[in-house]
mmCIF file of C-alpha atoms in Angstrom:
data_model
loop_
_atom_site.group_PDB
_atom_site.id
_atom_site.type_symbol
_atom_site.label_atom_id
_atom_site.label_comp_id
_atom_site.label_asym_id
_atom_site.label_seq_id
_atom_site.Cartn_x
_atom_site.Cartn_y
_atom_site.Cartn_z
ATOM 1 C CA MET A 1 41.912 -76.154 -45.344
ATOM 2 C CA SER A 2 42.757 -72.549 -44.597
ATOM 3 C CA LEU A 3 40.802 -69.413 -45.441
ATOM 4 C CA LYS A 4 42.811 -67.094 -47.686
ATOM 5 C CA LEU A 5 41.812 -63.425 -47.682
ATOM 6 C CA THR A 6 43.251 -60.634 -49.768
ATOM 7 C CA VAL A 7 42.898 -57.384 -47.858
ATOM 8 C CA LYS A 8 43.116 -54.075 -49.703
ATOM 9 C CA PRO A 9 44.778 -50.978 -48.217
ATOM 10 C CA ASP A 10 42.602 -49.434 -45.465
ATOM 11 C CA GLU A 11 40.197 -52.398 -45.591
ATOM 12 C CA TYR A 12 39.319 -54.009 -42.310
ATOM 13 C CA LEU A 13 37.969 -57.304 -41.086
ATOM 14 C CA VAL A 14 36.563 -58.614 -37.873
ATOM 15 C CA VAL A 15 38.094 -61.875 -36.657
ATOM 16 C CA ASN A 16 36.536 -63.375 -33.525
ATOM 17 C CA GLY A 17 35.352 -59.914 -32.525
ATOM 18 C CA CYS A 18 38.730 -58.258 -33.065
ATOM 19 C CA VAL A 19 38.812 -55.444 -35.661
ATOM 20 C CA ILE A 20 41.888 -55.704 -37.881
ATOM 21 C CA LYS A 21 42.713 -52.911 -40.351
ATOM 22 C CA ASN A 22 45.248 -53.139 -43.140
ATOM 23 C CA ARG A 23 47.218 -49.904 -42.999
ATOM 24 C CA GLY A 24 49.733 -50.819 -45.686
ATOM 25 C CA ASN A 25 49.674 -52.250 -49.168
ATOM 26 C CA ARG A 26 47.484 -55.116 -50.253
ATOM 27 C CA ALA A 27 47.983 -58.068 -47.923
ATOM 28 C CA VAL A 28 47.172 -61.750 -48.086
ATOM 29 C CA ILE A 29 46.072 -63.316 -44.823
ATOM 30 C CA SER A 30 45.676 -67.025 -44.251
ATOM 31 C CA ILE A 31 43.501 -68.171 -41.357
ATOM 32 C CA GLU A 32 44.598 -71.685 -40.500
ATOM 33 C CA ASN A 33 41.897 -72.744 -38.023
ATOM 34 C CA HIS A 34 38.229 -72.009 -37.371
ATOM 35 C CA ALA A 35 37.499 -68.343 -36.736
ATOM 36 C CA ASP A 36 34.480 -66.096 -37.109
ATOM 37 C CA VAL A 37 35.493 -63.720 -39.898
ATOM 38 C CA LEU A 38 33.601 -60.856 -41.489
ATOM 39 C CA ARG A 39 34.924 -58.289 -43.951
ATOM 40 C CA GLY A 40 34.337 -54.655 -43.137
ATOM 41 C CA LYS A 41 32.470 -54.132 -46.408
ATOM 42 C CA ASP A 42 29.893 -56.714 -45.266
ATOM 43 C CA LEU A 43 29.202 -54.998 -41.936
ATOM 44 C CA LEU A 44 25.898 -53.200 -41.528
ATOM 45 C CA GLU A 45 26.022 -50.173 -39.242
ATOM 46 C CA PRO A 46 23.170 -49.810 -36.691
ATOM 47 C CA GLN A 47 22.028 -46.494 -38.184
ATOM 48 C CA ASP A 48 21.601 -48.181 -41.591
ATOM 49 C CA VAL A 49 19.036 -50.724 -40.342
ATOM 50 C CA LYS A 50 15.726 -49.718 -41.945
ATOM 51 C CA THR A 51 13.839 -52.947 -42.709
ATOM 52 C CA PRO A 52 13.053 -56.228 -40.917
ATOM 53 C CA LEU A 53 15.475 -58.033 -43.256
ATOM 54 C CA GLN A 54 18.234 -55.590 -42.381
ATOM 55 C CA LYS A 55 17.437 -56.023 -38.662
ATOM 56 C CA ALA A 56 17.776 -59.799 -39.022
ATOM 57 C CA TYR A 57 21.064 -59.298 -40.915
ATOM 58 C CA TYR A 58 22.347 -56.971 -38.182
ATOM 59 C CA ASP A 59 21.418 -59.399 -35.394
ATOM 60 C CA ILE A 60 23.072 -62.334 -37.195
ATOM 61 C CA GLN A 61 26.129 -60.171 -37.833
ATOM 62 C CA THR A 62 26.277 -59.342 -34.114
ATOM 63 C CA ALA A 63 25.989 -63.022 -33.183
ATOM 64 C CA LEU A 64 28.788 -63.824 -35.629
ATOM 65 C CA ILE A 65 31.257 -61.258 -34.335
ATOM 66 C CA ASP A 66 30.370 -61.349 -30.618
ATOM 67 C CA ALA A 67 29.996 -64.883 -29.294
ATOM 68 C CA ARG A 68 29.039 -63.532 -25.843
ATOM 69 C CA GLN A 69 25.695 -62.328 -27.246
ATOM 70 C CA ARG A 70 24.745 -65.493 -29.133
ATOM 71 C CA GLU A 71 22.728 -67.158 -26.395
ATOM 72 C CA GLU A 72 20.521 -64.077 -26.089
ATOM 73 C CA LEU A 73 20.321 -63.330 -29.820
ATOM 74 C CA VAL A 74 19.575 -66.765 -31.306
ATOM 75 C CA PRO A 75 15.931 -66.971 -30.103
ATOM 76 C CA LYS A 76 15.324 -63.385 -31.298
ATOM 77 C CA ILE A 77 16.898 -64.138 -34.671
ATOM 78 C CA GLN A 78 14.851 -67.323 -35.109
ATOM 79 C CA ALA A 79 11.624 -65.469 -34.239
ATOM 80 C CA ALA A 80 12.443 -62.680 -36.694
ATOM 81 C CA LEU A 81 13.305 -65.169 -39.444
ATOM 82 C CA GLY A 82 10.021 -67.020 -38.788
ATOM 83 C CA LYS A 83 8.079 -63.777 -39.279
ATOM 84 C CA LEU A 84 10.033 -62.986 -42.447
ATOM 85 C CA ALA A 85 9.401 -66.461 -43.863
ATOM 86 C CA ALA A 86 5.672 -65.927 -43.336
ATOM 87 C CA VAL A 87 5.588 -62.742 -45.426
ATOM 88 C CA LEU A 88 8.214 -63.397 -48.093
ATOM 89 C CA GLY A 89 7.641 -65.659 -51.031
ATOM 90 C CA GLY A 90 9.614 -67.491 -53.657
ATOM 91 C CA TYR A 91 13.383 -67.651 -53.521
ATOM 92 C CA ALA A 92 13.605 -65.004 -50.770
ATOM 93 C CA GLN A 93 11.549 -67.266 -48.509
ATOM 94 C CA CYS A 94 13.847 -70.212 -49.299
ATOM 95 C CA LEU A 95 16.836 -68.069 -48.342
ATOM 96 C CA ILE A 96 15.204 -67.192 -45.020
ATOM 97 C CA PHE A 97 14.621 -70.895 -44.280
ATOM 98 C CA GLU A 98 18.261 -71.535 -45.188
ATOM 99 C CA ALA A 99 19.341 -68.767 -42.807
ATOM 100 C CA ALA A 100 17.187 -70.166 -39.990
ATOM 101 C CA ASN A 101 18.683 -73.629 -40.487
ATOM 102 C CA ASN A 102 22.202 -72.203 -40.396
ATOM 103 C CA VAL A 103 21.479 -70.216 -37.228
ATOM 104 C CA SER A 104 20.169 -73.444 -35.644
ATOM 105 C CA VAL A 105 23.496 -75.188 -36.218
ATOM 106 C CA GLY A 106 25.603 -72.158 -35.310
ATOM 107 C CA ASN A 107 26.789 -71.284 -38.804
ATOM 108 C CA PHE A 108 26.181 -67.557 -38.573
ATOM 109 C CA TYR A 109 28.320 -66.701 -41.592
ATOM 110 C CA LEU A 110 26.179 -68.793 -43.966
ATOM 111 C CA ALA A 111 23.035 -67.416 -42.320
ATOM 112 C CA LEU A 112 24.321 -63.901 -42.911
ATOM 113 C CA LYS A 113 24.994 -64.656 -46.576
ATOM 114 C CA ALA A 114 21.481 -66.036 -47.065
ATOM 115 C CA VAL A 115 19.787 -63.039 -45.442
ATOM 116 C CA GLY A 116 22.005 -60.709 -47.463
ATOM 117 C CA LYS A 117 20.875 -62.395 -50.688
ATOM 118 C CA ALA A 118 17.224 -62.167 -49.617
ATOM 119 C CA ASN A 119 17.703 -58.486 -48.821
ATOM 120 C CA LYS A 120 19.161 -57.835 -52.289
ATOM 121 C CA LEU A 121 16.253 -59.696 -53.892
ATOM 122 C CA GLU A 122 13.671 -57.716 -51.957
ATOM 123 C CA SER A 123 15.365 -54.355 -52.538
ATOM 124 C CA THR A 124 15.477 -54.927 -56.302
ATOM 125 C CA ALA A 125 11.842 -56.084 -56.303
ATOM 126 C CA ALA A 126 10.658 -52.936 -54.500
#
């Protein structure tokens, strides 16, 4: 099953570490095999990292888009997620456990989604 993405004008994505920008009209892209894909709108810039949840998100994002850094990042990510799980409660804590499980099996995209949801929960609770 392929991944179908609709890319707006001037939107970009990262596919296996390669930044691709749509310079024309809206485009539909079909990715036919496994690839690490992240939309530009989901990228967190280093200067925007302000909280431990955002740091975990950034590290997972880096592991997703740069496979060369995964071996070094995974233990750091797991340690950070363990600390977050100890201080967060409720659904946010469940999302952190979900992220840790996904990092363990190498599914960085699903881990990123879980941490992103936890971040949204915590930012609305603050």
